[in-house]
PDB file of N, CA, C and O and ligand atoms in Angstrom:
ATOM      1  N   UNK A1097      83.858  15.910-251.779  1.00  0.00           N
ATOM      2  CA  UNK A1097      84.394  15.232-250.604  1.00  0.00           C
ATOM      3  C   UNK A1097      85.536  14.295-251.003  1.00  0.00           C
ATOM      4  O   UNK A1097      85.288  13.359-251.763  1.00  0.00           O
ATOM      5  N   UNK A1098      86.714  14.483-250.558  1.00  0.00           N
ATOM      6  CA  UNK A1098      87.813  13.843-250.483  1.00  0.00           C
ATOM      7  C   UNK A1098      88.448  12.658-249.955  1.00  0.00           C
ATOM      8  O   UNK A1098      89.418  13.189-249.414  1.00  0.00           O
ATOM      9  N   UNK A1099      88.570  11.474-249.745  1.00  0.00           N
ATOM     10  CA  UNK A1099      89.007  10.865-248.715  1.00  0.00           C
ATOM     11  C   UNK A1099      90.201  10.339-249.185  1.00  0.00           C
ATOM     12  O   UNK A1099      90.632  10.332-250.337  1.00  0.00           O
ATOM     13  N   UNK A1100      90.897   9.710-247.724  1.00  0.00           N
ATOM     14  CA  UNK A1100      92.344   9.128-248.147  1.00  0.00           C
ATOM     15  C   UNK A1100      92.294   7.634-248.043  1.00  0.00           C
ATOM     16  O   UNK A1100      91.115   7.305-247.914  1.00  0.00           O
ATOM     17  N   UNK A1101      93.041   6.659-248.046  1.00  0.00           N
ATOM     18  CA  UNK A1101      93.393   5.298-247.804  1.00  0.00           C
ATOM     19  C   UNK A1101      94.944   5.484-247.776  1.00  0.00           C
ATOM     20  O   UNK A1101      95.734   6.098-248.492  1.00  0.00           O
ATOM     21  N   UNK A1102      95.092   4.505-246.371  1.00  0.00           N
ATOM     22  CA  UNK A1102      96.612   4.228-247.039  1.00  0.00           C
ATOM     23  C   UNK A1102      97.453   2.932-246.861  1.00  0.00           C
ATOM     24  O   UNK A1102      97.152   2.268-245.869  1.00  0.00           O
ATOM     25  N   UNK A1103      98.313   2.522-247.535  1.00  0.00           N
ATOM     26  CA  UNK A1103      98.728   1.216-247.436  1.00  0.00           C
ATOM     27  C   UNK A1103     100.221   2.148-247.566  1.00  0.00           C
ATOM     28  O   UNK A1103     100.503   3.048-248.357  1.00  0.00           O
ATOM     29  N   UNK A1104     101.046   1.520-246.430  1.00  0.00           N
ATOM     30  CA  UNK A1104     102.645   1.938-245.743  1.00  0.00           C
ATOM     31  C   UNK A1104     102.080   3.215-245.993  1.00  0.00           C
ATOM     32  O   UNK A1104     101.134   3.902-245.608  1.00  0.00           O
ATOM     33  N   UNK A1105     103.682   3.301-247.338  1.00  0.00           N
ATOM     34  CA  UNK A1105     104.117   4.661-247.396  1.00  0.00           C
ATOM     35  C   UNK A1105     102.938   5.463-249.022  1.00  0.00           C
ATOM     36  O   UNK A1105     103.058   6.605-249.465  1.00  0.00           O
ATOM     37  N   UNK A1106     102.139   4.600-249.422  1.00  0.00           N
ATOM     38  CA  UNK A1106     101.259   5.075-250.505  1.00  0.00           C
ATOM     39  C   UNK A1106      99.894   5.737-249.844  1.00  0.00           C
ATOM     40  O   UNK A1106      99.253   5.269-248.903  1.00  0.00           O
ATOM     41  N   UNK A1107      99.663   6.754-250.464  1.00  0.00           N
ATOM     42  CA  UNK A1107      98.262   7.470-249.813  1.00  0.00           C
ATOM     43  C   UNK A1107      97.268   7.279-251.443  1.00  0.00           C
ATOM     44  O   UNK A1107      97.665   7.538-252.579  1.00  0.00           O
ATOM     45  N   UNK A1108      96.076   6.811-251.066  1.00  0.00           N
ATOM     46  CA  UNK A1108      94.999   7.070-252.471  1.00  0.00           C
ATOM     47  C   UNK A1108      94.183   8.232-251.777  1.00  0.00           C
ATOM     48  O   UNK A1108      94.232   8.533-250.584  1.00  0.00           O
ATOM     49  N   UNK A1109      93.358   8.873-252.854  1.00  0.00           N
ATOM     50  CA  UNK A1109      92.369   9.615-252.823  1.00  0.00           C
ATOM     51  C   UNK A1109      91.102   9.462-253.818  1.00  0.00           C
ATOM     52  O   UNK A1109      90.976   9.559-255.039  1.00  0.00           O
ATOM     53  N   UNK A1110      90.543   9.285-253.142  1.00  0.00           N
ATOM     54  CA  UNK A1110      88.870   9.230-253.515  1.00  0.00           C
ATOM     55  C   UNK A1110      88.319  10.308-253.511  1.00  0.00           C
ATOM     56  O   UNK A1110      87.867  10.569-252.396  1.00  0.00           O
ATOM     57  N   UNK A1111      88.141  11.080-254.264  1.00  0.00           N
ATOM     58  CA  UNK A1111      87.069  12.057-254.493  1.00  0.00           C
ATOM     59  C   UNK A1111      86.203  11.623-255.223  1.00  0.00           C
ATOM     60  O   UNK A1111      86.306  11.271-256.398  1.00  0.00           O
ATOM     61  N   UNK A1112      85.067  11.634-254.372  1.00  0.00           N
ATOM     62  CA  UNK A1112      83.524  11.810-254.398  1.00  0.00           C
ATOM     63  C   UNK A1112      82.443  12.102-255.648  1.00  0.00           C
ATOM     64  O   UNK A1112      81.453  11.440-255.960  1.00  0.00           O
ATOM     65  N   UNK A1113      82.974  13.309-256.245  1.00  0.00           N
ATOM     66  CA  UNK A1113      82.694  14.218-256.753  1.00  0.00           C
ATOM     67  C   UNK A1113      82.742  14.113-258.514  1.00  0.00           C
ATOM     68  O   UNK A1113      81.897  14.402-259.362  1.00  0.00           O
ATOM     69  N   UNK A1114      84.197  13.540-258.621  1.00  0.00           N
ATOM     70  CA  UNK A1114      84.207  12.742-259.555  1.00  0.00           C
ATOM     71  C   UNK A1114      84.546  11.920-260.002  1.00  0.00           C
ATOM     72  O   UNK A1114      85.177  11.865-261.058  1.00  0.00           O
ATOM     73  N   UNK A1115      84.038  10.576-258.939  1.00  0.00           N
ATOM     74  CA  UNK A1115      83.521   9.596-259.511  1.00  0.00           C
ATOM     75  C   UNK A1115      82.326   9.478-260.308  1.00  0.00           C
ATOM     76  O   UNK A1115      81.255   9.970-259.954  1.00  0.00           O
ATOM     77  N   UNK A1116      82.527   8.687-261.625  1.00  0.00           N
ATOM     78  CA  UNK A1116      81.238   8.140-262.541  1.00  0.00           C
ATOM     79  C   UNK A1116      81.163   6.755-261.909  1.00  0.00           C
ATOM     80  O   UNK A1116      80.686   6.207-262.903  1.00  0.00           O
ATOM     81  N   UNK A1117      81.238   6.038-261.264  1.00  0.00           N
ATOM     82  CA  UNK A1117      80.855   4.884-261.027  1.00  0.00           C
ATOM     83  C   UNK A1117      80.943   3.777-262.085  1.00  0.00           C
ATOM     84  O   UNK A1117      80.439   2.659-261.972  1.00  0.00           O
ATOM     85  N   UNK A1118      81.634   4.225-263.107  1.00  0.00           N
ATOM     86  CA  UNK A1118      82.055   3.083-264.227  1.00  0.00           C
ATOM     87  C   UNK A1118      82.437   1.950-263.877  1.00  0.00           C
ATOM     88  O   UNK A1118      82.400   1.103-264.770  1.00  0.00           O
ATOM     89  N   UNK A1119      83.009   1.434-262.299  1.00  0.00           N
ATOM     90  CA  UNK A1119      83.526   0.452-261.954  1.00  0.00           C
ATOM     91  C   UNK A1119      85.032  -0.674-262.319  1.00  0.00           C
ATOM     92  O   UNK A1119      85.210  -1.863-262.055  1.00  0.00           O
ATOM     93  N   UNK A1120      85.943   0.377-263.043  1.00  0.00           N
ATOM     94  CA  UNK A1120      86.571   0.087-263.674  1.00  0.00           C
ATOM     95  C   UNK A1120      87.612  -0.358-262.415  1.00  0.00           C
ATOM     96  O   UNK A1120      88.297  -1.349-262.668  1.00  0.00           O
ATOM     97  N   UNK A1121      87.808   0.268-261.078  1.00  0.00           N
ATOM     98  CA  UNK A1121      88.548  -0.646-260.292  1.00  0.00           C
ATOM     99  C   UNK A1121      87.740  -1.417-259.885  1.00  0.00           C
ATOM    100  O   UNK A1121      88.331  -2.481-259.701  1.00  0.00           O
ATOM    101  N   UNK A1122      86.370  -1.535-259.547  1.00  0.00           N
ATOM    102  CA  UNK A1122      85.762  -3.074-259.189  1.00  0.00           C
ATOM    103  C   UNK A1122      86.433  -3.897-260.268  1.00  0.00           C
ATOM    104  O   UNK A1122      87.349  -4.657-259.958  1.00  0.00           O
ATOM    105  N   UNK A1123      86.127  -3.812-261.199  1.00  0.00           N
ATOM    106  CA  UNK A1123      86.455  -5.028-261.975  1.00  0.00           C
ATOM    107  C   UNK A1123      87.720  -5.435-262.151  1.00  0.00           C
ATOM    108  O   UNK A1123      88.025  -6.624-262.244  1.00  0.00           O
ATOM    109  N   UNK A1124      88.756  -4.223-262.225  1.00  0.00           N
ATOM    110  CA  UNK A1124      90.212  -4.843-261.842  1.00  0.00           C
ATOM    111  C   UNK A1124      90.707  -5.141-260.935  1.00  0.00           C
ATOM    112  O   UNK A1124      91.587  -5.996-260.836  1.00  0.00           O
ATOM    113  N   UNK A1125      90.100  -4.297-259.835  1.00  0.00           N
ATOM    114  CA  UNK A1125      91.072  -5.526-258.493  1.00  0.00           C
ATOM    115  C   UNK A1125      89.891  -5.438-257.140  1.00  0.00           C
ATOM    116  O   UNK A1125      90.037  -4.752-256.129  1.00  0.00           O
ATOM    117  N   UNK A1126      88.740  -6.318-257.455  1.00  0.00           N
ATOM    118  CA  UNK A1126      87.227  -6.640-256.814  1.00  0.00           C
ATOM    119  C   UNK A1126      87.922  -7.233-255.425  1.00  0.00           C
ATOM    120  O   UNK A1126      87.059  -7.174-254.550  1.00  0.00           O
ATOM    121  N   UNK A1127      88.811  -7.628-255.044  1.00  0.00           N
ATOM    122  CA  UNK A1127      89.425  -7.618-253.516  1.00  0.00           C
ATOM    123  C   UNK A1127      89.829  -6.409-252.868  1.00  0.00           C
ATOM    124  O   UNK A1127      89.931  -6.501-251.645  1.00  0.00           O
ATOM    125  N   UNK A1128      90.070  -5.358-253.354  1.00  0.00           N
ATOM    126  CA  UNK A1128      90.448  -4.210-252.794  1.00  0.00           C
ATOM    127  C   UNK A1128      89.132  -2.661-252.925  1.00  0.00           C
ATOM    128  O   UNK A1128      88.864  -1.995-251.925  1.00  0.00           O
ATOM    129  N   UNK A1129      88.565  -2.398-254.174  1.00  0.00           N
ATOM    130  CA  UNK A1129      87.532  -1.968-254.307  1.00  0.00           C
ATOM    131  C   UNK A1129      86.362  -2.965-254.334  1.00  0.00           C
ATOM    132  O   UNK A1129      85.994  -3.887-255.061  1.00  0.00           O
ATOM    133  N   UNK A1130      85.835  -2.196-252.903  1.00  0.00           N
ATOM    134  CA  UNK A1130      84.261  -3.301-252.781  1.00  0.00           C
ATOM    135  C   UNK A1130      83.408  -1.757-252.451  1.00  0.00           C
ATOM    136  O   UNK A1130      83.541  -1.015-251.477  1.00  0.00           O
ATOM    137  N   UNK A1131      82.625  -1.634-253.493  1.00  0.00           N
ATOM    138  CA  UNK A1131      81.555  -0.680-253.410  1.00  0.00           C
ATOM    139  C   UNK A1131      80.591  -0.987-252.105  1.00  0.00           C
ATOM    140  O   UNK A1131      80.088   0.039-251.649  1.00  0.00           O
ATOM    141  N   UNK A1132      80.356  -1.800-251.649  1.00  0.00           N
ATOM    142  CA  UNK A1132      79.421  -2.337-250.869  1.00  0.00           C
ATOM    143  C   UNK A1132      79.563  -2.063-248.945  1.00  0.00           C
ATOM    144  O   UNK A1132      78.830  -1.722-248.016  1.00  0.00           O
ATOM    145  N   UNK A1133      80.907  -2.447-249.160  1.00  0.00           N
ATOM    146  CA  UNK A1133      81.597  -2.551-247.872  1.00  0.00           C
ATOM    147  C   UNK A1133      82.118  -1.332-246.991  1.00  0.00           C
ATOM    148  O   UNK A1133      82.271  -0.318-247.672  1.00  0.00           O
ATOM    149  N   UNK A1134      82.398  -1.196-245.773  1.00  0.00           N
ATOM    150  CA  UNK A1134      83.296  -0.051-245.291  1.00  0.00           C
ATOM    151  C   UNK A1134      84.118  -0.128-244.626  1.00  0.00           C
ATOM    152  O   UNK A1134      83.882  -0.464-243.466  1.00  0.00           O
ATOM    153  N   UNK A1135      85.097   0.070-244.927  1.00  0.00           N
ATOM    154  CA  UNK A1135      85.697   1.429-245.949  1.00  0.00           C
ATOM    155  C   UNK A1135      85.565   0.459-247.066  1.00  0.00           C
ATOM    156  O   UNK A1135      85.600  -0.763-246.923  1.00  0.00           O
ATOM    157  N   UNK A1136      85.358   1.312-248.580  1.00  0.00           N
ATOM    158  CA  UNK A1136      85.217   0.437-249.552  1.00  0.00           C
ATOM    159  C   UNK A1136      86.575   0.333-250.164  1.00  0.00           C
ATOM    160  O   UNK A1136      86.645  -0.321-251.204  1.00  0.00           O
ATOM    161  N   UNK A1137      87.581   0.828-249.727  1.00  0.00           N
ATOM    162  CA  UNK A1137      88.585   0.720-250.424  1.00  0.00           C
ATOM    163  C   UNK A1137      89.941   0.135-249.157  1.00  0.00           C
ATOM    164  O   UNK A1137      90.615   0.857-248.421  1.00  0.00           O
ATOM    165  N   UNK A1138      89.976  -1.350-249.279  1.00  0.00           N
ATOM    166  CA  UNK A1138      90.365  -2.167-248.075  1.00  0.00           C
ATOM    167  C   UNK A1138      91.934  -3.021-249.004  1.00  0.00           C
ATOM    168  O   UNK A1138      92.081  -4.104-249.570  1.00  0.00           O
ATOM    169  N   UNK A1139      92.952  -1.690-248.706  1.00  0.00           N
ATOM    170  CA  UNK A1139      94.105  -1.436-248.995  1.00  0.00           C
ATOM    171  C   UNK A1139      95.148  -2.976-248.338  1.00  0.00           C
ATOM    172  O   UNK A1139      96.301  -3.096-248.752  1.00  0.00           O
ATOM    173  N   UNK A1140      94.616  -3.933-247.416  1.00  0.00           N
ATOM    174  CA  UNK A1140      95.310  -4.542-247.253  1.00  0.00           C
ATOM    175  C   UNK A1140      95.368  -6.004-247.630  1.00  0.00           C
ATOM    176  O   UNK A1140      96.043  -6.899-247.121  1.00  0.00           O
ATOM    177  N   UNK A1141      94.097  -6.072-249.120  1.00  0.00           N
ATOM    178  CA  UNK A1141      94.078  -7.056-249.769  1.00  0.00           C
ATOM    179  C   UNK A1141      95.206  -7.097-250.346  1.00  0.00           C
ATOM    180  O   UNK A1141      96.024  -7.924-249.943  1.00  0.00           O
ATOM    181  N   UNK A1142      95.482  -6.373-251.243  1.00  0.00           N
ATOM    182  CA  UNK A1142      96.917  -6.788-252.133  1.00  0.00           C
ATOM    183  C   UNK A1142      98.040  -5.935-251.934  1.00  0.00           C
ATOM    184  O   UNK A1142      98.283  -5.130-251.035  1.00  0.00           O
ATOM    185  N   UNK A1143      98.759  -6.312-253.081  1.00  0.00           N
ATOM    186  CA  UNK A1143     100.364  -5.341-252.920  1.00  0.00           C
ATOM    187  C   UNK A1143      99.979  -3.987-253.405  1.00  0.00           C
ATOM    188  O   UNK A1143      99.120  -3.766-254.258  1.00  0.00           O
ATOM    189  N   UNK A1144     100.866  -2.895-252.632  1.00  0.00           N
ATOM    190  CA  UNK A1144     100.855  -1.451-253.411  1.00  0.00           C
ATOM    191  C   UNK A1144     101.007  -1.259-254.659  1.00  0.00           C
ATOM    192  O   UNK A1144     100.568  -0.299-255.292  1.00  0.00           O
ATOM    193  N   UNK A1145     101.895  -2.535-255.247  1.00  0.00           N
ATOM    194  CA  UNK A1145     102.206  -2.118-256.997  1.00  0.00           C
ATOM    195  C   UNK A1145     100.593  -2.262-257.457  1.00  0.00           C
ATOM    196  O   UNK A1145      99.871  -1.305-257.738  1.00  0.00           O
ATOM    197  N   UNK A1146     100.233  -3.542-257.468  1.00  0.00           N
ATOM    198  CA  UNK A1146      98.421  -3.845-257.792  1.00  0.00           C
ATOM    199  C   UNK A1146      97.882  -2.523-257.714  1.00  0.00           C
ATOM    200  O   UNK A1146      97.443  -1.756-258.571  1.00  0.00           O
ATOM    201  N   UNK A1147      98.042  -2.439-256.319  1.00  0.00           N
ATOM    202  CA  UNK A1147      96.763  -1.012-255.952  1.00  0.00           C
ATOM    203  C   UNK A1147      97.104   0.533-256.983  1.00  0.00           C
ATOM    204  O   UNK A1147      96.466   1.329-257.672  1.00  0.00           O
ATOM    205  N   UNK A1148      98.759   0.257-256.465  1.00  0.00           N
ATOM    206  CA  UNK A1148      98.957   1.812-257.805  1.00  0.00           C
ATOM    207  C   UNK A1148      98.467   1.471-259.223  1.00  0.00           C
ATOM    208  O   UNK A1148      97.838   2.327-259.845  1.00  0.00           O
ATOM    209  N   UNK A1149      98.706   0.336-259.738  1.00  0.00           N
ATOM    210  CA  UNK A1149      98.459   0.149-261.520  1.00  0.00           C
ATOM    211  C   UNK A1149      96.755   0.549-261.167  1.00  0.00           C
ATOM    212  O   UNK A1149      96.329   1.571-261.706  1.00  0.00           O
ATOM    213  N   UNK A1150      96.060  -0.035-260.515  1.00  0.00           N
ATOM    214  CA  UNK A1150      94.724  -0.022-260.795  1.00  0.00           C
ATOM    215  C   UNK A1150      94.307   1.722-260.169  1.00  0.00           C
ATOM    216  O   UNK A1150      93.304   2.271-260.623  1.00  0.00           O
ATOM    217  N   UNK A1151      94.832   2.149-259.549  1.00  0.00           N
ATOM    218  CA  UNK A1151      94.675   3.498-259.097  1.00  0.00           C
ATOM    219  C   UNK A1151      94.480   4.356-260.664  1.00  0.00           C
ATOM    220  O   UNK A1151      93.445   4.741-261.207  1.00  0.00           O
ATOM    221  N   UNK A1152      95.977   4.467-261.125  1.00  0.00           N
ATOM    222  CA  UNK A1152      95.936   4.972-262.194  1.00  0.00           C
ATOM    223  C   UNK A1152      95.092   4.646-263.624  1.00  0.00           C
ATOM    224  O   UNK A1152      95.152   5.405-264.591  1.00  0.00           O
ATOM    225  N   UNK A1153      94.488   3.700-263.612  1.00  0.00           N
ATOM    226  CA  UNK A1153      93.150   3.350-264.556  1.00  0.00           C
ATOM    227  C   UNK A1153      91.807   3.619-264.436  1.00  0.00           C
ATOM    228  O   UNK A1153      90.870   3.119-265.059  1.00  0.00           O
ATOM    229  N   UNK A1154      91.803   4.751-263.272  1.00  0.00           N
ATOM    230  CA  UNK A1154      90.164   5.498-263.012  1.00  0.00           C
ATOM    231  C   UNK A1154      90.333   5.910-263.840  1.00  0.00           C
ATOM    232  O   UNK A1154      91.484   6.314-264.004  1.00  0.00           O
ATOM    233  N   UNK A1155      89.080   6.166-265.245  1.00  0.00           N
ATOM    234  CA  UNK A1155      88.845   6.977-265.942  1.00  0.00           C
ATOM    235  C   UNK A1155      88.814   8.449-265.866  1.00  0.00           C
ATOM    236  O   UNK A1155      89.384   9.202-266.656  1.00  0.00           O
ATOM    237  N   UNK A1156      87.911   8.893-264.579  1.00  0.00           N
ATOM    238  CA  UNK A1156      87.784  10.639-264.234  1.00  0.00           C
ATOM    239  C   UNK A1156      88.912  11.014-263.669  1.00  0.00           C
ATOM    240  O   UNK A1156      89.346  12.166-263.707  1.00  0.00           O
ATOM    241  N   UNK A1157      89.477  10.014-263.086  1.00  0.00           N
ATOM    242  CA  UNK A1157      90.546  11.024-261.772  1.00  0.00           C
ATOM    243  C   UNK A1157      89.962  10.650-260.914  1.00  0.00           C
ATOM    244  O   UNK A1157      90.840  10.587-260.052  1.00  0.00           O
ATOM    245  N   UNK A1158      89.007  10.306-260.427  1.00  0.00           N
ATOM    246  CA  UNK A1158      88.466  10.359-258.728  1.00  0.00           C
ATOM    247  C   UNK A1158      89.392   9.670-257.913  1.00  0.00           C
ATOM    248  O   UNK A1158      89.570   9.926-256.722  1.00  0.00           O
ATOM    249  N   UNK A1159      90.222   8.435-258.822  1.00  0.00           N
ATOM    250  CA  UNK A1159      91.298   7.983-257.897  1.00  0.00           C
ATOM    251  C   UNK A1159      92.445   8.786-258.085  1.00  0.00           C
ATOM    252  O   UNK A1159      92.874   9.014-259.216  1.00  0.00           O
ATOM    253  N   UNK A1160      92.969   9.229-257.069  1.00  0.00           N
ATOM    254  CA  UNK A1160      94.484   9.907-257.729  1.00  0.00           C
ATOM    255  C   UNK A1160      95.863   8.902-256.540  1.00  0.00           C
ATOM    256  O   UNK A1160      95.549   8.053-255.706  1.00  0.00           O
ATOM    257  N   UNK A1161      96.728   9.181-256.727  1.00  0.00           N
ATOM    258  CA  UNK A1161      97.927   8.937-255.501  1.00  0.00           C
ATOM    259  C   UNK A1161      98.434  10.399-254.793  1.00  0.00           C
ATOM    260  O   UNK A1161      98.429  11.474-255.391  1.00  0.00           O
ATOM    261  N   UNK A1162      98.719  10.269-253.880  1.00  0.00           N
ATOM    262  CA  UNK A1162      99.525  11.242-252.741  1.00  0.00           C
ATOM    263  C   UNK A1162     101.292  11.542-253.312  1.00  0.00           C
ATOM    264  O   UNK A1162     102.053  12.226-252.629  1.00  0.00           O
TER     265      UNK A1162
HETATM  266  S1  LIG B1754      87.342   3.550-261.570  1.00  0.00           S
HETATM  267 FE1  LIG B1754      87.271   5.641-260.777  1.00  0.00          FE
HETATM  268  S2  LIG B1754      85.409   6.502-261.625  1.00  0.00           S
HETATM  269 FE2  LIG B1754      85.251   4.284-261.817  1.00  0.00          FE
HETATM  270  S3  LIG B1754      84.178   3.608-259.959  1.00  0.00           S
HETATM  271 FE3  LIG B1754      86.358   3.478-259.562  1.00  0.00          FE
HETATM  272  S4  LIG B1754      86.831   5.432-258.600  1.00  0.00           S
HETATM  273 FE4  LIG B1754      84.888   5.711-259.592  1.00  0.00          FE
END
C-alpha cells in the first residue's frame, strides 16, 4: 500500500510494505513524522528542504519523492 503527502509542489510516498519501522524520520524531524497521529506524516510542520533531506534518509526506501 502506497500513499502520498504533499507539501506545494513536492509529493512523498509512503509505502507500507517497506517500511522497517527503524524510526529514523521520527527521530530526525519528530514534528513532521508522528507515528501516532493522522495522517502521520503532517507536511506542514516544516520547510520542503527539511522534509526532502529527511525523506531521503529512510533506510528501505519506504520514503521515496515524486
Ligand atoms: S525512516 Fe523509513 S523505514 Fe524508518 S520508520 Fe521512517 S519510513 Fe519507515
Amino acid at each position: 500500500m502506497k500513499k502520498e503527502y504533499t507539501k506545494d509542489d513536492l509529493t512523498i510516498i509512503w509505502d507500507h510494505k517497506l517500511c522497517t519501522h527503524s524510526a529514523v524520520c521520527v527521530k530526525g524531524l519528530p514534528n513532521v513524522f508522528k507515528p501516532k497521529e493522522k495522517p502521520w506524516i503532517q507536511t506542514e510542520n516544516d520547510t520542503k528542504e527539511k522534509i526532502k533531506e529527511q525523506v531521503l534518509k529512510c533506510p528501505s526506501g519506504a520514503l521515496s519523492l515524486k
